């Protein structure tokens, strides 16, 4: 169920959820980058870009 701030399919929510669950940041980053490449809509690609930036800011050792 989505809360008042995020939709269940929002890239930022999906990334945050995986990181909060303890998944390795590198794996989450790789998964998010793959999802971004698969996105056909420009708005959705932009949302994935934002999610990727979030991971990179929280884990600067990662690169795109």
PDB file of N, CA and C in Angstrom:
ATOM      1  N   UNK A   1       0.847  -1.178   0.000  1.00  0.00           N
ATOM      2  CA  UNK A   1       0.000   0.000   0.000  1.00  0.00           C
ATOM      3  C   UNK A   1       0.895   1.246   0.000  1.00  0.00           C
ATOM      4  N   UNK A   2       0.567   2.180  -0.818  1.00  0.00           N
ATOM      5  CA  UNK A   2       1.353   3.416  -0.900  1.00  0.00           C
ATOM      6  C   UNK A   2       0.980   4.346   0.249  1.00  0.00           C
ATOM      7  N   UNK A   3       1.978   5.060   0.733  1.00  0.00           N
ATOM      8  CA  UNK A   3       1.655   6.064   1.748  1.00  0.00           C
ATOM      9  C   UNK A   3       1.327   7.377   1.039  1.00  0.00           C
ATOM     10  N   UNK A   4       1.138   8.430   1.785  1.00  0.00           N
ATOM     11  CA  UNK A   4       0.694   9.682   1.184  1.00  0.00           C
ATOM     12  C   UNK A   4       1.780  10.378   0.367  1.00  0.00           C
ATOM     13  N   UNK A   5       3.040   9.949   0.492  1.00  0.00           N
ATOM     14  CA  UNK A   5       4.124  10.624  -0.211  1.00  0.00           C
ATOM     15  C   UNK A   5       4.577   9.898  -1.471  1.00  0.00           C
ATOM     16  N   UNK A   6       4.468   8.583  -1.503  1.00  0.00           N
ATOM     17  CA  UNK A   6       5.010   7.802  -2.606  1.00  0.00           C
ATOM     18  C   UNK A   6       3.964   6.884  -3.209  1.00  0.00           C
ATOM     19  N   UNK A   7       4.093   6.671  -4.495  1.00  0.00           N
ATOM     20  CA  UNK A   7       3.325   5.634  -5.167  1.00  0.00           C
ATOM     21  C   UNK A   7       4.140   4.345  -5.069  1.00  0.00           C
ATOM     22  N   UNK A   8       3.480   3.196  -5.115  1.00  0.00           N
ATOM     23  CA  UNK A   8       4.184   1.922  -5.010  1.00  0.00           C
ATOM     24  C   UNK A   8       5.204   1.713  -6.120  1.00  0.00           C
ATOM     25  N   UNK A   9       4.991   2.330  -7.278  1.00  0.00           N
ATOM     26  CA  UNK A   9       5.902   2.134  -8.400  1.00  0.00           C
ATOM     27  C   UNK A   9       6.828   3.332  -8.626  1.00  0.00           C
ATOM     28  N   UNK A  10       6.888   4.251  -7.674  1.00  0.00           N
ATOM     29  CA  UNK A  10       7.775   5.406  -7.775  1.00  0.00           C
ATOM     30  C   UNK A  10       9.228   4.936  -7.638  1.00  0.00           C
ATOM     31  N   UNK A  11      10.096   5.276  -8.599  1.00  0.00           N
ATOM     32  CA  UNK A  11      11.486   4.814  -8.537  1.00  0.00           C
ATOM     33  C   UNK A  11      12.196   5.159  -7.230  1.00  0.00           C
ATOM     34  N   UNK A  12      12.015   6.362  -6.719  1.00  0.00           N
ATOM     35  CA  UNK A  12      12.660   6.748  -5.461  1.00  0.00           C
ATOM     36  C   UNK A  12      12.192   5.840  -4.331  1.00  0.00           C
ATOM     37  N   UNK A  13      10.903   5.560  -4.265  1.00  0.00           N
ATOM     38  CA  UNK A  13      10.358   4.676  -3.239  1.00  0.00           C
ATOM     39  C   UNK A  13      10.936   3.271  -3.384  1.00  0.00           C
ATOM     40  N   UNK A  14      10.982   2.766  -4.601  1.00  0.00           N
ATOM     41  CA  UNK A  14      11.498   1.417  -4.833  1.00  0.00           C
ATOM     42  C   UNK A  14      12.962   1.303  -4.405  1.00  0.00           C
ATOM     43  N   UNK A  15      13.764   2.303  -4.750  1.00  0.00           N
ATOM     44  CA  UNK A  15      15.176   2.313  -4.374  1.00  0.00           C
ATOM     45  C   UNK A  15      15.308   2.411  -2.857  1.00  0.00           C
ATOM     46  N   UNK A  16      14.604   3.333  -2.244  1.00  0.00           N
ATOM     47  CA  UNK A  16      14.665   3.503  -0.793  1.00  0.00           C
ATOM     48  C   UNK A  16      14.251   2.235  -0.071  1.00  0.00           C
ATOM     49  N   UNK A  17      13.209   1.603  -0.569  1.00  0.00           N
ATOM     50  CA  UNK A  17      12.702   0.381   0.044  1.00  0.00           C
ATOM     51  C   UNK A  17      13.762  -0.718   0.008  1.00  0.00           C
ATOM     52  N   UNK A  18      14.431  -0.878  -1.123  1.00  0.00           N
ATOM     53  CA  UNK A  18      15.468  -1.901  -1.239  1.00  0.00           C
ATOM     54  C   UNK A  18      16.652  -1.596  -0.328  1.00  0.00           C
ATOM     55  N   UNK A  19      17.060  -0.334  -0.282  1.00  0.00           N
ATOM     56  CA  UNK A  19      18.176   0.034   0.596  1.00  0.00           C
ATOM     57  C   UNK A  19      17.803  -0.166   2.062  1.00  0.00           C
ATOM     58  N   UNK A  20      16.591   0.223   2.429  1.00  0.00           N
ATOM     59  CA  UNK A  20      16.129   0.058   3.810  1.00  0.00           C
ATOM     60  C   UNK A  20      16.038  -1.416   4.201  1.00  0.00           C
ATOM     61  N   UNK A  21      15.795  -2.276   3.214  1.00  0.00           N
ATOM     62  CA  UNK A  21      15.696  -3.709   3.480  1.00  0.00           C
ATOM     63  C   UNK A  21      17.076  -4.349   3.625  1.00  0.00           C
ATOM     64  N   UNK A  22      18.140  -3.567   3.390  1.00  0.00           N
ATOM     65  CA  UNK A  22      19.485  -4.076   3.583  1.00  0.00           C
ATOM     66  C   UNK A  22      20.171  -4.579   2.330  1.00  0.00           C
ATOM     67  N   UNK A  23      19.559  -4.377   1.181  1.00  0.00           N
ATOM     68  CA  UNK A  23      20.191  -4.796  -0.065  1.00  0.00           C
ATOM     69  C   UNK A  23      21.445  -3.948  -0.310  1.00  0.00           C
ATOM     70  N   UNK A  24      22.470  -4.549  -0.856  1.00  0.00           N
ATOM     71  CA  UNK A  24      23.737  -3.860  -1.101  1.00  0.00           C
ATOM     72  C   UNK A  24      23.528  -2.679  -2.043  1.00  0.00           C
ATOM     73  N   UNK A  25      24.070  -1.519  -1.702  1.00  0.00           N
ATOM     74  CA  UNK A  25      23.897  -0.325  -2.536  1.00  0.00           C
ATOM     75  C   UNK A  25      24.334  -0.532  -3.988  1.00  0.00           C
ATOM     76  N   UNK A  26      25.409  -1.286  -4.201  1.00  0.00           N
ATOM     77  CA  UNK A  26      25.867  -1.546  -5.565  1.00  0.00           C
ATOM     78  C   UNK A  26      24.841  -2.321  -6.377  1.00  0.00           C
ATOM     79  N   UNK A  27      24.197  -3.290  -5.739  1.00  0.00           N
ATOM     80  CA  UNK A  27      23.168  -4.081  -6.426  1.00  0.00           C
ATOM     81  C   UNK A  27      21.939  -3.221  -6.719  1.00  0.00           C
ATOM     82  N   UNK A  28      21.563  -2.387  -5.765  1.00  0.00           N
ATOM     83  CA  UNK A  28      20.410  -1.512  -5.968  1.00  0.00           C
ATOM     84  C   UNK A  28      20.702  -0.531  -7.107  1.00  0.00           C
ATOM     85  N   UNK A  29      21.906   0.008  -7.123  1.00  0.00           N
ATOM     86  CA  UNK A  29      22.305   0.950  -8.177  1.00  0.00           C
ATOM     87  C   UNK A  29      22.254   0.271  -9.542  1.00  0.00           C
ATOM     88  N   UNK A  30      22.801  -0.932  -9.643  1.00  0.00           N
ATOM     89  CA  UNK A  30      22.794  -1.662 -10.916  1.00  0.00           C
ATOM     90  C   UNK A  30      21.360  -1.953 -11.359  1.00  0.00           C
ATOM     91  N   UNK A  31      20.518  -2.356 -10.421  1.00  0.00           N
ATOM     92  CA  UNK A  31      19.119  -2.634 -10.744  1.00  0.00           C
ATOM     93  C   UNK A  31      18.408  -1.366 -11.218  1.00  0.00           C
ATOM     94  N   UNK A  32      18.624  -0.261 -10.501  1.00  0.00           N
ATOM     95  CA  UNK A  32      17.972   1.000 -10.858  1.00  0.00           C
ATOM     96  C   UNK A  32      18.443   1.489 -12.232  1.00  0.00           C
ATOM     97  N   UNK A  33      19.731   1.330 -12.521  1.00  0.00           N
ATOM     98  CA  UNK A  33      20.251   1.734 -13.830  1.00  0.00           C
ATOM     99  C   UNK A  33      19.606   0.905 -14.942  1.00  0.00           C
ATOM    100  N   UNK A  34      19.398  -0.377 -14.688  1.00  0.00           N
ATOM    101  CA  UNK A  34      18.740  -1.244 -15.671  1.00  0.00           C
ATOM    102  C   UNK A  34      17.286  -0.807 -15.877  1.00  0.00           C
ATOM    103  N   UNK A  35      16.599  -0.480 -14.776  1.00  0.00           N
ATOM    104  CA  UNK A  35      15.210  -0.027 -14.880  1.00  0.00           C
ATOM    105  C   UNK A  35      15.135   1.278 -15.671  1.00  0.00           C
ATOM    106  N   UNK A  36      16.105   2.152 -15.462  1.00  0.00           N
ATOM    107  CA  UNK A  36      16.132   3.428 -16.173  1.00  0.00           C
ATOM    108  C   UNK A  36      16.298   3.201 -17.676  1.00  0.00           C
ATOM    109  N   UNK A  37      17.177   2.263 -18.042  1.00  0.00           N
ATOM    110  CA  UNK A  37      17.385   1.961 -19.470  1.00  0.00           C
ATOM    111  C   UNK A  37      16.129   1.382 -20.106  1.00  0.00           C
ATOM    112  N   UNK A  38      15.332   0.647 -19.334  1.00  0.00           N
ATOM    113  CA  UNK A  38      14.118   0.029 -19.866  1.00  0.00           C
ATOM    114  C   UNK A  38      12.955   1.017 -19.969  1.00  0.00           C
ATOM    115  N   UNK A  39      13.034   2.134 -19.273  1.00  0.00           N
ATOM    116  CA  UNK A  39      11.931   3.104 -19.253  1.00  0.00           C
ATOM    117  C   UNK A  39      11.786   3.757 -20.627  1.00  0.00           C
ATOM    118  N   UNK A  40      10.596   3.745 -21.157  1.00  0.00           N
ATOM    119  CA  UNK A  40      10.343   4.332 -22.469  1.00  0.00           C
ATOM    120  C   UNK A  40       9.876   5.781 -22.374  1.00  0.00           C
ATOM    121  N   UNK A  41       9.334   6.156 -21.258  1.00  0.00           N
ATOM    122  CA  UNK A  41       8.785   7.486 -21.037  1.00  0.00           C
ATOM    123  C   UNK A  41       9.846   8.419 -20.472  1.00  0.00           C
ATOM    124  N   UNK A  42       9.951   9.621 -20.998  1.00  0.00           N
ATOM    125  CA  UNK A  42      10.960  10.589 -20.552  1.00  0.00           C
ATOM    126  C   UNK A  42      10.780  10.961 -19.072  1.00  0.00           C
ATOM    127  N   UNK A  43       9.546  11.083 -18.635  1.00  0.00           N
ATOM    128  CA  UNK A  43       9.284  11.422 -17.234  1.00  0.00           C
ATOM    129  C   UNK A  43       9.775  10.295 -16.323  1.00  0.00           C
ATOM    130  N   UNK A  44       9.500   9.077 -16.703  1.00  0.00           N
ATOM    131  CA  UNK A  44       9.938   7.937 -15.900  1.00  0.00           C
ATOM    132  C   UNK A  44      11.466   7.832 -15.896  1.00  0.00           C
ATOM    133  N   UNK A  45      12.108   8.079 -17.020  1.00  0.00           N
ATOM    134  CA  UNK A  45      13.576   8.082 -17.055  1.00  0.00           C
ATOM    135  C   UNK A  45      14.127   9.155 -16.115  1.00  0.00           C
ATOM    136  N   UNK A  46      13.494  10.304 -16.095  1.00  0.00           N
ATOM    137  CA  UNK A  46      13.908  11.380 -15.202  1.00  0.00           C
ATOM    138  C   UNK A  46      13.758  10.964 -13.738  1.00  0.00           C
ATOM    139  N   UNK A  47      12.689  10.254 -13.419  1.00  0.00           N
ATOM    140  CA  UNK A  47      12.483   9.780 -12.048  1.00  0.00           C
ATOM    141  C   UNK A  47      13.557   8.764 -11.662  1.00  0.00           C
ATOM    142  N   UNK A  48      13.924   7.896 -12.601  1.00  0.00           N
ATOM    143  CA  UNK A  48      14.996   6.942 -12.329  1.00  0.00           C
ATOM    144  C   UNK A  48      16.323   7.666 -12.161  1.00  0.00           C
ATOM    145  N   UNK A  49      16.562   8.718 -12.953  1.00  0.00           N
ATOM    146  CA  UNK A  49      17.775   9.523 -12.784  1.00  0.00           C
ATOM    147  C   UNK A  49      17.851  10.090 -11.371  1.00  0.00           C
ATOM    148  N   UNK A  50      16.732  10.582 -10.881  1.00  0.00           N
ATOM    149  CA  UNK A  50      16.678  11.135  -9.524  1.00  0.00           C
ATOM    150  C   UNK A  50      16.981  10.054  -8.487  1.00  0.00           C
ATOM    151  N   UNK A  51      16.423   8.877  -8.684  1.00  0.00           N
ATOM    152  CA  UNK A  51      16.673   7.770  -7.759  1.00  0.00           C
ATOM    153  C   UNK A  51      18.149   7.363  -7.794  1.00  0.00           C
ATOM    154  N   UNK A  52      18.741   7.351  -8.977  1.00  0.00           N
ATOM    155  CA  UNK A  52      20.162   7.023  -9.100  1.00  0.00           C
ATOM    156  C   UNK A  52      21.033   8.076  -8.418  1.00  0.00           C
ATOM    157  N   UNK A  53      20.676   9.344  -8.574  1.00  0.00           N
ATOM    158  CA  UNK A  53      21.419  10.409  -7.901  1.00  0.00           C
ATOM    159  C   UNK A  53      21.346  10.247  -6.383  1.00  0.00           C
ATOM    160  N   UNK A  54      20.178   9.867  -5.899  1.00  0.00           N
ATOM    161  CA  UNK A  54      20.005   9.635  -4.463  1.00  0.00           C
ATOM    162  C   UNK A  54      20.973   8.556  -3.972  1.00  0.00           C
ATOM    163  N   UNK A  55      21.035   7.427  -4.679  1.00  0.00           N
ATOM    164  CA  UNK A  55      21.939   6.347  -4.291  1.00  0.00           C
ATOM    165  C   UNK A  55      23.378   6.847  -4.312  1.00  0.00           C
ATOM    166  N   UNK A  56      23.743   7.566  -5.355  1.00  0.00           N
ATOM    167  CA  UNK A  56      25.116   8.051  -5.494  1.00  0.00           C
ATOM    168  C   UNK A  56      25.478   9.064  -4.412  1.00  0.00           C
ATOM    169  N   UNK A  57      24.523   9.876  -4.006  1.00  0.00           N
ATOM    170  CA  UNK A  57      24.788  10.839  -2.930  1.00  0.00           C
ATOM    171  C   UNK A  57      24.959  10.123  -1.589  1.00  0.00           C
ATOM    172  N   UNK A  58      24.155   9.105  -1.354  1.00  0.00           N
ATOM    173  CA  UNK A  58      24.231   8.357  -0.100  1.00  0.00           C
ATOM    174  C   UNK A  58      25.439   7.422  -0.062  1.00  0.00           C
ATOM    175  N   UNK A  59      25.886   6.997  -1.242  1.00  0.00           N
ATOM    176  CA  UNK A  59      26.995   6.041  -1.359  1.00  0.00           C
ATOM    177  C   UNK A  59      27.942   6.539  -2.444  1.00  0.00           C
ATOM    178  N   UNK A  60      28.761   7.542  -2.121  1.00  0.00           N
ATOM    179  CA  UNK A  60      29.613   8.176  -3.131  1.00  0.00           C
ATOM    180  C   UNK A  60      30.643   7.238  -3.755  1.00  0.00           C
ATOM    181  N   UNK A  61      30.852   6.081  -3.169  1.00  0.00           N
ATOM    182  CA  UNK A  61      31.811   5.152  -3.752  1.00  0.00           C
ATOM    183  C   UNK A  61      31.287   4.499  -5.044  1.00  0.00           C
ATOM    184  N   UNK A  62      30.008   4.672  -5.299  1.00  0.00           N
ATOM    185  CA  UNK A  62      29.390   4.101  -6.509  1.00  0.00           C
ATOM    186  C   UNK A  62      29.485   5.116  -7.657  1.00  0.00           C
ATOM    187  N   UNK A  63      29.612   4.603  -8.838  1.00  0.00           N
ATOM    188  CA  UNK A  63      29.585   5.475 -10.022  1.00  0.00           C
ATOM    189  C   UNK A  63      28.619   4.885 -11.023  1.00  0.00           C
ATOM    190  N   UNK A  64      28.099   5.733 -11.871  1.00  0.00           N
ATOM    191  CA  UNK A  64      27.165   5.283 -12.901  1.00  0.00           C
ATOM    192  C   UNK A  64      27.885   4.724 -14.068  1.00  0.00           C
TER     193      UNK A  64
END
